[in-house]
PDB file of N, CA, C and O in Angstrom:
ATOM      1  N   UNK A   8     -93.062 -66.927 -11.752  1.00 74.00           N
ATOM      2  CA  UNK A   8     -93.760 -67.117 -13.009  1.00 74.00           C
ATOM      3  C   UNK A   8     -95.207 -67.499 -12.720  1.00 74.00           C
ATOM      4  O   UNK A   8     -95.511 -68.190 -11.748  1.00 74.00           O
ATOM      5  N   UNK A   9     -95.845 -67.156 -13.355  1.00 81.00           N
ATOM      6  CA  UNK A   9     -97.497 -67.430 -13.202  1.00 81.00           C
ATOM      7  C   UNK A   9     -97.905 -68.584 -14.341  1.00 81.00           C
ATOM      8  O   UNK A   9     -97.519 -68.608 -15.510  1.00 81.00           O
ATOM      9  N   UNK A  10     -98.565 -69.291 -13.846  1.00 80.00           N
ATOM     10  CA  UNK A  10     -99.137 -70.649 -14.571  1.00 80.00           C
ATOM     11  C   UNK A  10    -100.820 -70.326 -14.733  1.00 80.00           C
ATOM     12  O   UNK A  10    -101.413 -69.600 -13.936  1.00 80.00           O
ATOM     13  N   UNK A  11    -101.430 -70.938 -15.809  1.00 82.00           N
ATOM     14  CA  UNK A  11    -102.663 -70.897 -15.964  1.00 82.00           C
ATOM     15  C   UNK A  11    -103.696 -70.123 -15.809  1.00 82.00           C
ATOM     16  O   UNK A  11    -104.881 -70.419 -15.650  1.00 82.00           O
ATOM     17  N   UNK A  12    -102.801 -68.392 -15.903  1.00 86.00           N
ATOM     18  CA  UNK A  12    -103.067 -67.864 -15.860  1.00 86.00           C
ATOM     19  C   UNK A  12    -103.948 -67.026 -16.923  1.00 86.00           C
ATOM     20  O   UNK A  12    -103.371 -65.951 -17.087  1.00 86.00           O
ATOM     21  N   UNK A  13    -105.120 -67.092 -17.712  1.00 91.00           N
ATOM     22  CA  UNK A  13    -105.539 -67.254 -19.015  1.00 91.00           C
ATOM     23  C   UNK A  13    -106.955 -66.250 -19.154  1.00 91.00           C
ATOM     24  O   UNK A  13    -107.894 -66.362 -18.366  1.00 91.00           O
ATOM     25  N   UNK A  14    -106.940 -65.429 -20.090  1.00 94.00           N
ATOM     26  CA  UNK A  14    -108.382 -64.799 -20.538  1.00 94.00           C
ATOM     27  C   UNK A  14    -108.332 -63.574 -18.890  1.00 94.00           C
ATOM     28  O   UNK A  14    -107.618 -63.361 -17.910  1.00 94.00           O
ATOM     29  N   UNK A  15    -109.661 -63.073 -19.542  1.00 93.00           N
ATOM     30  CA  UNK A  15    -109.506 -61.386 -18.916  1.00 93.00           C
ATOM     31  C   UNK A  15    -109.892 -61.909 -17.383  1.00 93.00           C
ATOM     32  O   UNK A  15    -110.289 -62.988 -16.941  1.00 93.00           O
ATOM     33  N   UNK A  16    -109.613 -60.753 -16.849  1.00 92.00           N
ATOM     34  CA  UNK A  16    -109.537 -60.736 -15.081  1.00 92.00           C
ATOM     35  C   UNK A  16    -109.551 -59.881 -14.585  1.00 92.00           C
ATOM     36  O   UNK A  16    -109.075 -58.915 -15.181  1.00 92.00           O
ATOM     37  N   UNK A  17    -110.021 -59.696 -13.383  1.00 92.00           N
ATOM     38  CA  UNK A  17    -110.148 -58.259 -12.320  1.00 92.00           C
ATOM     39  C   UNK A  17    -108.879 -58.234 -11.767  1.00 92.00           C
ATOM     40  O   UNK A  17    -108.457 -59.282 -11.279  1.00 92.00           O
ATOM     41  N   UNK A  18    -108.117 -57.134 -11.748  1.00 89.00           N
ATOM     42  CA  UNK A  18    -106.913 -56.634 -10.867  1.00 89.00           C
ATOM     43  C   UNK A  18    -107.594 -55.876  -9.806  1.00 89.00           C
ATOM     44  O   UNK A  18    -108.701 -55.373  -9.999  1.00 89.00           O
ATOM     45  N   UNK A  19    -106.625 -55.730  -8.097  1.00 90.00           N
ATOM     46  CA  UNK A  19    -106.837 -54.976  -7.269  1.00 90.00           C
ATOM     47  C   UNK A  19    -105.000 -54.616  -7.056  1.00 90.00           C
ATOM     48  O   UNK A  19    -104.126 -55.482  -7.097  1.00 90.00           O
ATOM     49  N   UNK A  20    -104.773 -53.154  -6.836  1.00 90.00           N
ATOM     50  CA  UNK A  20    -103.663 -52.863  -6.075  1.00 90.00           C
ATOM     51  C   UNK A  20    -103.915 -52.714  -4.918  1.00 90.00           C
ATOM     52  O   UNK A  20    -104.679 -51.752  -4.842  1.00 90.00           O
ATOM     53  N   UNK A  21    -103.692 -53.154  -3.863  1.00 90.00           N
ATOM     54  CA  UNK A  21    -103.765 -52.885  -2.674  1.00 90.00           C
ATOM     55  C   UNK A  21    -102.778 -52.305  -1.984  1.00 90.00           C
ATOM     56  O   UNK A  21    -102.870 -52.238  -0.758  1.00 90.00           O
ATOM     57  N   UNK A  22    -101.651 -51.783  -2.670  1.00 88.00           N
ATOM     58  CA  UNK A  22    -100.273 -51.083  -2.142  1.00 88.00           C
ATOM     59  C   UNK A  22    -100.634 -49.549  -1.481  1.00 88.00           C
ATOM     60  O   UNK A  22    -101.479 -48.719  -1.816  1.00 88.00           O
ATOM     61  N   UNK A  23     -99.590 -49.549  -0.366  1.00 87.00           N
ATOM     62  CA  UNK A  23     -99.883 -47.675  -0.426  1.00 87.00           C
ATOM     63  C   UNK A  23     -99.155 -47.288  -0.907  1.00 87.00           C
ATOM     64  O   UNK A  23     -98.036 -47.654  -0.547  1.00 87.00           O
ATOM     65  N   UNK A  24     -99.255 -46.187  -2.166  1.00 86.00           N
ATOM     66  CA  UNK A  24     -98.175 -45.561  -2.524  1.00 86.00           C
ATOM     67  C   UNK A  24     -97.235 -46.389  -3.589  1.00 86.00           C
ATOM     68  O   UNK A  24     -96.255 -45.670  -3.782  1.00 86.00           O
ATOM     69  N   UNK A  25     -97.139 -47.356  -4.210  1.00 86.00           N
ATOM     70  CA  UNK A  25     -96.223 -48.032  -5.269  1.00 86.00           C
ATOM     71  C   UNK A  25     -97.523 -48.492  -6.418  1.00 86.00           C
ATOM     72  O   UNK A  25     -98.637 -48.964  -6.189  1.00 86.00           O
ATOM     73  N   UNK A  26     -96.966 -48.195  -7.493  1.00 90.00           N
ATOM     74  CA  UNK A  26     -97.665 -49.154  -8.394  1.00 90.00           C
ATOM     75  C   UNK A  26     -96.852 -50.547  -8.755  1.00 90.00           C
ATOM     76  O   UNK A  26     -95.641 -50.723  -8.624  1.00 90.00           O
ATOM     77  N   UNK A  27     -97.726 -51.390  -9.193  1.00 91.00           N
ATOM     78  CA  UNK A  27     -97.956 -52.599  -9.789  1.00 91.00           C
ATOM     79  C   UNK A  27     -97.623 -52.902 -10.867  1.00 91.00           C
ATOM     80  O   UNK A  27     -98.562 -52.606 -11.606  1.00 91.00           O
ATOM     81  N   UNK A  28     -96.601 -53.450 -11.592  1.00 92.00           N
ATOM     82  CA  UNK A  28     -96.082 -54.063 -12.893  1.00 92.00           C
ATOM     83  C   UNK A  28     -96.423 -55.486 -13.237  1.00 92.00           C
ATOM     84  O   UNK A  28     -95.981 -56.359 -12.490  1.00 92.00           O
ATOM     85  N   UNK A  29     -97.246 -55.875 -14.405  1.00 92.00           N
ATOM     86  CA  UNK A  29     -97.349 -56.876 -15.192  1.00 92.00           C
ATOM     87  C   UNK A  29     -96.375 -56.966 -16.218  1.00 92.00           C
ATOM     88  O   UNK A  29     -96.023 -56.111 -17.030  1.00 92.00           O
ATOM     89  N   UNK A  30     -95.971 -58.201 -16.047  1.00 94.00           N
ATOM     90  CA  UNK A  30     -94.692 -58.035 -17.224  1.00 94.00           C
ATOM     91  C   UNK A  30     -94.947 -59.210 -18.182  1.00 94.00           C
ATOM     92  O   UNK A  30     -95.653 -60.017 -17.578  1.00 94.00           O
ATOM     93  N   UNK A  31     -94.757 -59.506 -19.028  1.00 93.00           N
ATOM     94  CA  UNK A  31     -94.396 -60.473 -20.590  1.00 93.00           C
ATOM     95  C   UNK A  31     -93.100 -61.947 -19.653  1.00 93.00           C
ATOM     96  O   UNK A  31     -92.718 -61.968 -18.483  1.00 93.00           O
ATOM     97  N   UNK A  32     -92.818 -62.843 -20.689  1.00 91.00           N
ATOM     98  CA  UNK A  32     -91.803 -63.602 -20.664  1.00 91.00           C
ATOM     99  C   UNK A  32     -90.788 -62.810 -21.069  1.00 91.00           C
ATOM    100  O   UNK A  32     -89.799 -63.241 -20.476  1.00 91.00           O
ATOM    101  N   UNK A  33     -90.400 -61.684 -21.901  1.00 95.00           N
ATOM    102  CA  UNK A  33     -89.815 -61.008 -22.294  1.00 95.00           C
ATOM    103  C   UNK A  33     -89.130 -59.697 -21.008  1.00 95.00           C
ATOM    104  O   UNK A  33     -88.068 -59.107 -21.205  1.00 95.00           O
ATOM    105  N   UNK A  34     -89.824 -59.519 -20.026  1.00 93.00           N
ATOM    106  CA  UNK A  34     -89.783 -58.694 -18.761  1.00 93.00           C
ATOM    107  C   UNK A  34     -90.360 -57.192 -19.198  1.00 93.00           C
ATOM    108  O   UNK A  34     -89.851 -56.182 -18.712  1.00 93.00           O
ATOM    109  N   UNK A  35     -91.805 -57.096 -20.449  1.00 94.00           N
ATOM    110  CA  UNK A  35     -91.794 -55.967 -20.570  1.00 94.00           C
ATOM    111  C   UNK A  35     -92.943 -56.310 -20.189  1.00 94.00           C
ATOM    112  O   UNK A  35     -93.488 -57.394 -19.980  1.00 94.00           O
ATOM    113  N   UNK A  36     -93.414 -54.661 -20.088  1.00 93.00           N
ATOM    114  CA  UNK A  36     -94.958 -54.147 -19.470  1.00 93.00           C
ATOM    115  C   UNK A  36     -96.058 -55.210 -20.747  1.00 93.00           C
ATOM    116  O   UNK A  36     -96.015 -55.379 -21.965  1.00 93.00           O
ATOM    117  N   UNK A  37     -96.888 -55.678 -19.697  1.00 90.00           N
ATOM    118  CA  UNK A  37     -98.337 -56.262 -20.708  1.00 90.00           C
ATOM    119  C   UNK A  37     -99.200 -54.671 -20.671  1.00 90.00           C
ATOM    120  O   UNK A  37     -99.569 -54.006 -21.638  1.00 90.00           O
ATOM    121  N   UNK A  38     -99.324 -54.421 -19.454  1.00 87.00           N
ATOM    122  CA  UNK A  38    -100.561 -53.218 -19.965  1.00 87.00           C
ATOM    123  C   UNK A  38     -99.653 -52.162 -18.488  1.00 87.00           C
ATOM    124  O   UNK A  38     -99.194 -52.629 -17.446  1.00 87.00           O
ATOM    125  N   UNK A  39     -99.660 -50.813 -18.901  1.00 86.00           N
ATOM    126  CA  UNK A  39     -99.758 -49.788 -17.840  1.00 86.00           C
ATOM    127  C   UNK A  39     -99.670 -50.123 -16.728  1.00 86.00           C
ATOM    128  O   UNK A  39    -100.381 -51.060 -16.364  1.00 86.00           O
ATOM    129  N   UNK A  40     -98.560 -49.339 -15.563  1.00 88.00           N
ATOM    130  CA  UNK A  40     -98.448 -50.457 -14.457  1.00 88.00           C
ATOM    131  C   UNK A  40     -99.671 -49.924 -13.511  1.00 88.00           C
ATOM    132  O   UNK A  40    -100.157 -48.811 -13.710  1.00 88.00           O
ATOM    133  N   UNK A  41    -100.036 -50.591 -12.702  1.00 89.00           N
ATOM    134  CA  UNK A  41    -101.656 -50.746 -12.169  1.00 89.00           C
ATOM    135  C   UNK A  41    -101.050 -49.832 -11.177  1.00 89.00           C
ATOM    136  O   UNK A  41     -99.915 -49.946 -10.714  1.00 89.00           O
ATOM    137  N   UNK A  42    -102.392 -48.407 -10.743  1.00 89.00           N
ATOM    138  CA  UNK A  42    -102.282 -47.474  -9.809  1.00 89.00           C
ATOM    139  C   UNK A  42    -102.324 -47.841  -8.140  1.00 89.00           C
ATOM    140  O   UNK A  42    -103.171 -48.640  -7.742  1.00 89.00           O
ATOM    141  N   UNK A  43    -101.702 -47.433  -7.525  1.00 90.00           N
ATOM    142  CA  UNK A  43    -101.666 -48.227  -5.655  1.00 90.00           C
ATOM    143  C   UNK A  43    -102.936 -47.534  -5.696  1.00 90.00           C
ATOM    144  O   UNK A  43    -103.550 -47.106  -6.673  1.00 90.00           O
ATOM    145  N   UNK A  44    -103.309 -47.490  -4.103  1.00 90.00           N
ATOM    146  CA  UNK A  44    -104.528 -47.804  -3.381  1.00 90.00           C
ATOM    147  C   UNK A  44    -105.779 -48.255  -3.638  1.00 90.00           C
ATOM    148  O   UNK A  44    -106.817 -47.628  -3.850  1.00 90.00           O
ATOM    149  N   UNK A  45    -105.510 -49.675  -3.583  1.00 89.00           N
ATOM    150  CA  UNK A  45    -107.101 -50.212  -3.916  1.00 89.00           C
ATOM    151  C   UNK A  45    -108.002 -49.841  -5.236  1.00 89.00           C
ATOM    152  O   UNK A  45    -109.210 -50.038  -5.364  1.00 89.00           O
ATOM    153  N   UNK A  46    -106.959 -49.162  -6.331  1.00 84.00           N
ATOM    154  CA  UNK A  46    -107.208 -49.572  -7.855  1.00 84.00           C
ATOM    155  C   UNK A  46    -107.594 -50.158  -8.267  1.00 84.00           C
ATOM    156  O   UNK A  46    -106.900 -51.114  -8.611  1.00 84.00           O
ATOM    157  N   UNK A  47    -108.826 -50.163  -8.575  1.00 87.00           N
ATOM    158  CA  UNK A  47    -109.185 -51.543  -9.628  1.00 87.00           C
ATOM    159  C   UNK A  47    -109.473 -51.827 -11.333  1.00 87.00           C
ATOM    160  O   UNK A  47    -109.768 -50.771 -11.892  1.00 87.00           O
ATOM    161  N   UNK A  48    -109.455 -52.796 -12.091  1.00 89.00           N
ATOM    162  CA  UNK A  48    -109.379 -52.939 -13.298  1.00 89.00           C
ATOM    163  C   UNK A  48    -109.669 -53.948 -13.871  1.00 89.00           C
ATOM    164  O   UNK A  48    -109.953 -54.850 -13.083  1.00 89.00           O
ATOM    165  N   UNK A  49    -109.744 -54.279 -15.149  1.00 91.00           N
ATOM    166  CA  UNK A  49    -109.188 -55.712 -15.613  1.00 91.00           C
ATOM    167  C   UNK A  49    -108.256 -55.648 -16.777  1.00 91.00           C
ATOM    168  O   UNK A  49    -107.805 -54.684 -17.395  1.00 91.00           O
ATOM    169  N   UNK A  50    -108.091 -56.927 -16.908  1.00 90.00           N
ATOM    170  CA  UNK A  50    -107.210 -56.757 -18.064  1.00 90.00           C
ATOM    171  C   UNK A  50    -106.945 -58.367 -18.554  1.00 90.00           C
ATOM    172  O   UNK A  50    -107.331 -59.366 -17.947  1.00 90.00           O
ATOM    173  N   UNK A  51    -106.263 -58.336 -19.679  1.00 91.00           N
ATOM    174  CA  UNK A  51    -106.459 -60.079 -20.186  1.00 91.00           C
ATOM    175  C   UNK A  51    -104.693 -60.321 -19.903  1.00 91.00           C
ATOM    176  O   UNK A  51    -103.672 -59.802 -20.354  1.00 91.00           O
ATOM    177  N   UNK A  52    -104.987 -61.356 -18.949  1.00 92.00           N
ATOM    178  CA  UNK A  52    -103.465 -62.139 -18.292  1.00 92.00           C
ATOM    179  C   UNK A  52    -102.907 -63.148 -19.184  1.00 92.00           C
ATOM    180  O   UNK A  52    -101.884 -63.768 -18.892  1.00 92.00           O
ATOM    181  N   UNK A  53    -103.624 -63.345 -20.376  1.00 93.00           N
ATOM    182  CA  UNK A  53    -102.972 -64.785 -21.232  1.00 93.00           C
ATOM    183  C   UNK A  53    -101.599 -64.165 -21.487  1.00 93.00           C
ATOM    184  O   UNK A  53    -100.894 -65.014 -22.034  1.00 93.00           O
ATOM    185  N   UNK A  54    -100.990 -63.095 -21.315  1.00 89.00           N
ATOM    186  CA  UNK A  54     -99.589 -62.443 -21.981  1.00 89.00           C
ATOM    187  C   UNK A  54     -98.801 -62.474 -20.200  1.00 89.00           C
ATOM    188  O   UNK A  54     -97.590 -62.659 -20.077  1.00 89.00           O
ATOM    189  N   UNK A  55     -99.587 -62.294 -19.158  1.00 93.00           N
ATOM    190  CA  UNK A  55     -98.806 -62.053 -18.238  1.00 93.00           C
ATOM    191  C   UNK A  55     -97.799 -62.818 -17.840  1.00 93.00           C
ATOM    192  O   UNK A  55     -98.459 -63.850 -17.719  1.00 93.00           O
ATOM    193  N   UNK A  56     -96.945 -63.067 -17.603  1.00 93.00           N
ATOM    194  CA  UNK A  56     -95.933 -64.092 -17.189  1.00 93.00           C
ATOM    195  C   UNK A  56     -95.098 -63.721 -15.792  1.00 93.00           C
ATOM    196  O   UNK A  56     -94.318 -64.548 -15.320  1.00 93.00           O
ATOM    197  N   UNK A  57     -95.325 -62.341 -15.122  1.00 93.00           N
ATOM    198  CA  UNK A  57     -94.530 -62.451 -13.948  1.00 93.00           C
ATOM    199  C   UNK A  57     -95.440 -60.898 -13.322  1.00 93.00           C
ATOM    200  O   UNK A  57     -95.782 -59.868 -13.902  1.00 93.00           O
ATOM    201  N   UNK A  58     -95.541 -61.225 -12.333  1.00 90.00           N
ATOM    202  CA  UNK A  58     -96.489 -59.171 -11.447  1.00 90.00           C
ATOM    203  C   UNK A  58     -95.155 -58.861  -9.927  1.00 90.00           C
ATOM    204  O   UNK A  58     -94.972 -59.358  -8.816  1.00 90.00           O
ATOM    205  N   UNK A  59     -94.621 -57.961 -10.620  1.00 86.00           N
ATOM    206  CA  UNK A  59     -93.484 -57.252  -9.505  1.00 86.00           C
ATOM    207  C   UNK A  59     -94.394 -55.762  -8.886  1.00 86.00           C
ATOM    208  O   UNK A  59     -94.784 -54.717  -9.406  1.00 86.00           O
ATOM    209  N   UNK A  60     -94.446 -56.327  -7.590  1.00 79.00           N
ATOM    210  CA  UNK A  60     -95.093 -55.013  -6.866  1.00 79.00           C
ATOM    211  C   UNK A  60     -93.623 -53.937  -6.338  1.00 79.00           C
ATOM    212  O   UNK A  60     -92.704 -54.370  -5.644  1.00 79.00           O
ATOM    213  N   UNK A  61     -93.683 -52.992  -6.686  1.00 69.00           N
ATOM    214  CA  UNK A  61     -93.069 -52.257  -6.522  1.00 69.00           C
ATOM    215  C   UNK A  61     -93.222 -51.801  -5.020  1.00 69.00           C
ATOM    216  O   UNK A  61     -92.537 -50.876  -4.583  1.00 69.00           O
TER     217      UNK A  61
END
């Protein structure tokens, strides 16, 4: 679970080959799961509650 985690933020995937899932308390997607290699983005984490790297 992620704590204090709050307001918008830069994501990096650094995976080869898997994308990146942000999920809710609920276990659903907050936003599109983030593209592997060194992807970058942001996005607002106040909803995030758990990131499963695939």
């Amino acid at each position: 679970m992620l704590s204090n985690w709050e307001g918008v933020g830069a994501y990096i995937n650094n995976q080869d080959g898997a994308y990146a899932k942000v999920l809710d308390k609920d276990k659903k997607l907050v936003w599109p799961e983030i593209p592997p290699n060194n992807k970058k983005g942001w996005g607002n984490w106040s909803d995030a509650w758990d990131i499963r790297p695939c």
